[in-house]
Short mmCIF file of C-alpha atoms in Angstrom, two decimals:
data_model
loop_
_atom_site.label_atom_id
_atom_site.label_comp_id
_atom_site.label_asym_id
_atom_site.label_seq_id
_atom_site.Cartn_x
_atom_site.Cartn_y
_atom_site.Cartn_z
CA UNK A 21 2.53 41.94 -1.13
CA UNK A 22 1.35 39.32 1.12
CA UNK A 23 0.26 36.20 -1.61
CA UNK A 24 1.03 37.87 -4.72
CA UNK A 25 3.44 36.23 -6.76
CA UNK A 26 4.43 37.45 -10.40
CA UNK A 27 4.86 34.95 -13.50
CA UNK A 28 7.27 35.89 -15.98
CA UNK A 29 6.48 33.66 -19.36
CA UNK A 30 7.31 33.49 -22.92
CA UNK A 31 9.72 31.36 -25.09
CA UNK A 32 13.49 31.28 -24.88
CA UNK A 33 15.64 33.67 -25.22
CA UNK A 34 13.18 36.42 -25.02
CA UNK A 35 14.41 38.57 -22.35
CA UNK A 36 12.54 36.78 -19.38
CA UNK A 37 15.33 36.29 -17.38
CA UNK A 38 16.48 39.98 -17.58
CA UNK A 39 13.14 41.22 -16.79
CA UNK A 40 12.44 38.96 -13.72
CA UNK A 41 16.10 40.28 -12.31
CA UNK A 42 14.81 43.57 -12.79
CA UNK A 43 11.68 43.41 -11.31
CA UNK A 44 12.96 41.03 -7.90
CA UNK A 45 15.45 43.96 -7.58
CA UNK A 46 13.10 46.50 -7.36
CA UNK A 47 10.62 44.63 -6.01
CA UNK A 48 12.57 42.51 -3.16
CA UNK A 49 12.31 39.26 -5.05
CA UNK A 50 13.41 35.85 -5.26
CA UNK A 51 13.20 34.08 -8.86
CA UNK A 52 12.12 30.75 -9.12
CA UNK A 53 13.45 28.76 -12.61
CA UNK A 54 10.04 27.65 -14.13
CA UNK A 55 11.96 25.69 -17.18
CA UNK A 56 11.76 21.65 -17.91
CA UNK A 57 15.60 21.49 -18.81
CA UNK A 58 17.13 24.26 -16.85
CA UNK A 59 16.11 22.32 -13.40
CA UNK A 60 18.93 19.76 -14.60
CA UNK A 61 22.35 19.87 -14.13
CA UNK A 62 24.66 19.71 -17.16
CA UNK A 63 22.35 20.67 -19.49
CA UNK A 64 24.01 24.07 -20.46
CA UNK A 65 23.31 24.50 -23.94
CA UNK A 66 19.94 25.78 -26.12
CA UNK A 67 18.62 26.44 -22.01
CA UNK A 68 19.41 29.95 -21.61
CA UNK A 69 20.10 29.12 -18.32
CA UNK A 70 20.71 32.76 -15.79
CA UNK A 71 24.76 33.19 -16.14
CA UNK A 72 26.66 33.07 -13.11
CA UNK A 73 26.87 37.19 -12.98
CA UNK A 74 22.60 37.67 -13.27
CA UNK A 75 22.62 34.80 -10.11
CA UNK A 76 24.76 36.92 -8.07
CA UNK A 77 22.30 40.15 -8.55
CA UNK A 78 19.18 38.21 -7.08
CA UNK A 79 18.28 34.75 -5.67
CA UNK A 80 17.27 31.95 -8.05
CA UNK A 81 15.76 28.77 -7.40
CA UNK A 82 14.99 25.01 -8.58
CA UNK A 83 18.08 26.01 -10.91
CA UNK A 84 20.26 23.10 -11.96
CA UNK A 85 19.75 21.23 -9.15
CA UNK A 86 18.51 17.46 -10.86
CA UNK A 87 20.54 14.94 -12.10
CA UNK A 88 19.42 13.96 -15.52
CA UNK A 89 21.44 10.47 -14.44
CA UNK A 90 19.28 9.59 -11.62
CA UNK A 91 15.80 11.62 -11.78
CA UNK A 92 13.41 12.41 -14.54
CA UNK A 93 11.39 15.67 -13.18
CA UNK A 94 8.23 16.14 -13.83
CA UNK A 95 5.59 18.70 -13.65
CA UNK A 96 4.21 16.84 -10.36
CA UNK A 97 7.77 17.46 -8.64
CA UNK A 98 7.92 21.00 -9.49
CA UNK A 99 4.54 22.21 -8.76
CA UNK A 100 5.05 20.91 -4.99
CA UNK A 101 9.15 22.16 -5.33
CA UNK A 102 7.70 25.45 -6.17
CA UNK A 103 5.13 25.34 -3.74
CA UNK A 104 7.72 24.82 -0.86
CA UNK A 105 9.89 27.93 -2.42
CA UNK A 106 6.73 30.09 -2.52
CA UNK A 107 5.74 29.58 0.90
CA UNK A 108 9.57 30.09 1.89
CA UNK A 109 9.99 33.19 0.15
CA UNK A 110 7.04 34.98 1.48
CA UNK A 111 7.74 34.11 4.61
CA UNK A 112 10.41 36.25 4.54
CA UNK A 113 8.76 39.15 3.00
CA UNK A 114 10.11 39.08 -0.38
CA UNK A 115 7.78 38.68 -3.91
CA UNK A 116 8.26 35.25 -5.75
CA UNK A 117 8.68 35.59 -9.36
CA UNK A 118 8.00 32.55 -11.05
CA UNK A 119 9.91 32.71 -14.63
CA UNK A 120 9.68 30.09 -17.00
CA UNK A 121 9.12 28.84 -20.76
CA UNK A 122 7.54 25.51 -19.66
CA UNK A 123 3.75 25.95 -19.94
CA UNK A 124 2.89 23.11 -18.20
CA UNK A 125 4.59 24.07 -15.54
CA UNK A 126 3.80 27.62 -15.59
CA UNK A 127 0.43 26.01 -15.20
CA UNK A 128 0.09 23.52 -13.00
CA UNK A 129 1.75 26.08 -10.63
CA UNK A 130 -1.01 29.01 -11.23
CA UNK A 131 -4.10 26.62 -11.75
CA UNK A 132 -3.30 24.62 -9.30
CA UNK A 133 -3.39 21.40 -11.46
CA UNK A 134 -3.77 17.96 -9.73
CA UNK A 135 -1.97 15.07 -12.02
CA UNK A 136 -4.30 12.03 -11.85
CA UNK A 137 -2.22 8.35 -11.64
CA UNK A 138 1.45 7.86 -11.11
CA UNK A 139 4.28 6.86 -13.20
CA UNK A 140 4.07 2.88 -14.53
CA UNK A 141 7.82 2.07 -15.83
CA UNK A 142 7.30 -1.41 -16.57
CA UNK A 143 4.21 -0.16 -18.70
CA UNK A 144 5.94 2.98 -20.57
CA UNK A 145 8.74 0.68 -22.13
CA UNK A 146 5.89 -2.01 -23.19
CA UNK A 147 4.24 1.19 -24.42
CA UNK A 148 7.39 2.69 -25.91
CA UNK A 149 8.10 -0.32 -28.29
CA UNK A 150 4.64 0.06 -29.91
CA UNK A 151 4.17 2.27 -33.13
CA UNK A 152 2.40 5.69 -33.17
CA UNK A 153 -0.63 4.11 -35.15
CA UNK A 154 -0.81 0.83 -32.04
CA UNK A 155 -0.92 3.83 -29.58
CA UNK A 156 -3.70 5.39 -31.17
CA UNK A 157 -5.86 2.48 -31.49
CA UNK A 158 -5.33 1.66 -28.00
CA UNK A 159 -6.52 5.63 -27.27
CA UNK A 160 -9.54 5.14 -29.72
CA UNK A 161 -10.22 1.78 -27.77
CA UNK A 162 -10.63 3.63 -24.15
CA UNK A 163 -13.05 6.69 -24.14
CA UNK A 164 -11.74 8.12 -21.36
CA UNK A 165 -8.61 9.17 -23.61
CA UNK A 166 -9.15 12.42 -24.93
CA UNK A 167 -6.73 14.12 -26.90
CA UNK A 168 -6.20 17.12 -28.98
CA UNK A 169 -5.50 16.10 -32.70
CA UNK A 170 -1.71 17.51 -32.03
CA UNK A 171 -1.51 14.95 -29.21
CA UNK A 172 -2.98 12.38 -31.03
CA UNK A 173 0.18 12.31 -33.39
CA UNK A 174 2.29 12.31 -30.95
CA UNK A 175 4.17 9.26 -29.53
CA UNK A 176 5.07 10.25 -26.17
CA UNK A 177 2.28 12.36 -25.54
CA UNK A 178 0.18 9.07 -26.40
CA UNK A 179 1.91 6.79 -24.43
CA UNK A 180 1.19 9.59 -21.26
CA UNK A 181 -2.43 9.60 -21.60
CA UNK A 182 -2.48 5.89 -21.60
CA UNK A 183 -0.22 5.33 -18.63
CA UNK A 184 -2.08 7.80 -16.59
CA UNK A 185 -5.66 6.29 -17.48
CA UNK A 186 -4.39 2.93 -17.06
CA UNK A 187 -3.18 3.61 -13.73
CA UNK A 188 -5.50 6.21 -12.97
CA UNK A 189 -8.40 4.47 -10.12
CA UNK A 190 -10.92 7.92 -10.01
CA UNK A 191 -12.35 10.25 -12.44
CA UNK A 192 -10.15 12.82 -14.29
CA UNK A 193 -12.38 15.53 -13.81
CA UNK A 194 -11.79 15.25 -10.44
CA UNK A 195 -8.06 15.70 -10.87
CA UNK A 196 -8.37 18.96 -13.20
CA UNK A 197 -7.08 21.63 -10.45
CA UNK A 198 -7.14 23.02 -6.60
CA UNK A 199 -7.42 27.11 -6.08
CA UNK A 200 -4.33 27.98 -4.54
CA UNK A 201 -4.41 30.73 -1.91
CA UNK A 202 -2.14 32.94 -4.66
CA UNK A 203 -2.70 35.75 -6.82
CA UNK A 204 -0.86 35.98 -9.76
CA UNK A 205 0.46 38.34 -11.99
CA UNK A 206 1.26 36.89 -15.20
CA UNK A 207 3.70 38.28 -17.45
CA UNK A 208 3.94 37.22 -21.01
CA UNK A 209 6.76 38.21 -23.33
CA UNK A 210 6.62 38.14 -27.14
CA UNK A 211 9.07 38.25 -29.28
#
């Protein structure tokens, strides 16, 4: 079992939850919350959040544990909160089953992503007061934007890719990912 982790994935409400409870019991697991709303506290509703009872029946972590108020978490903070919990759960001798909805972060855990630049506040709320067609003429303008025509129409995702090259001092291609020393089993459920 040694470096074998499982992934549990698929949108919500689907029975992920339920299934990576099941497995960690049979398995001697430890479920870690792979969901971009469910790591805050508060936010209860449309999450599908584990209910108090399905906690009790197996461990769960990076559950409800950021306050919206103070900390915007982001796929960065995860990947090396999961990372910790991972290492911490093997350690002592149990399987980690990563279950989630959030592909990015589903991702950036498994492929062992490496997010190029940091966060530019000052620059997201300049960016943020522009329209959707400003943002995409300042992508067009810088070739090292590329985007997916999905992306491209969308505001935030725009205003991401332009923060991150703006602040961004090497090449993105050598940001893509780092092989982690993890197998994985990945899971997906469909509705």
């Amino acid at each position: 079992m040694k470096n074998k982790i499982i992934v549990i994935l698929g949108p919500t409400a689907s029975g992920k939850t339920g299934w990576g409870i099941k497995l960690a019991q049979k398995f001697k697991g430890e479920i870690i919350c792979a969901d971009s709303r469910t790591v805050y506290k508060y936010f209860n509703l449309a999450t599908a959040k584990p209910t108090k009872k399905e906690m009790q029946k197996v461990p769960h972590h990076l559950l409800d544990f950021v306050d919206p108020r103070k900390k915007v978490y982001t796929a960065t903070d995860f990947q090396r909160d999961a990372l910790k919990k991972i290492k911490d759960i093997l350690k002592k001798n149990r399987l980690p089953i990563i279950v989630g909805g959030s592909a990015l972060y589903i991702y950036a855990l498994t492929r062992g992503y490496r997010f190029p630049g940091q966060s530019d506040t000052k620059l997201r709320r300049e960016l943020e007061s522009r329209s959707l067609a400003e943002l995409q003429a300042i992508a067009k303008k810088n070739k090292k934007i590329s985007l997916n025509s999905s992306d491209f129409q969308n505001k935030r995702r725009l205003i991401r890719a332009i923060e991150v090259f703006e602040n961004c001092k090497f090449k993105i291609k050598n940001f893509r990912s780092s092989p982690l020393p993890y197998q994985f089993l990945k899971i997906g459920i469909d509705l």
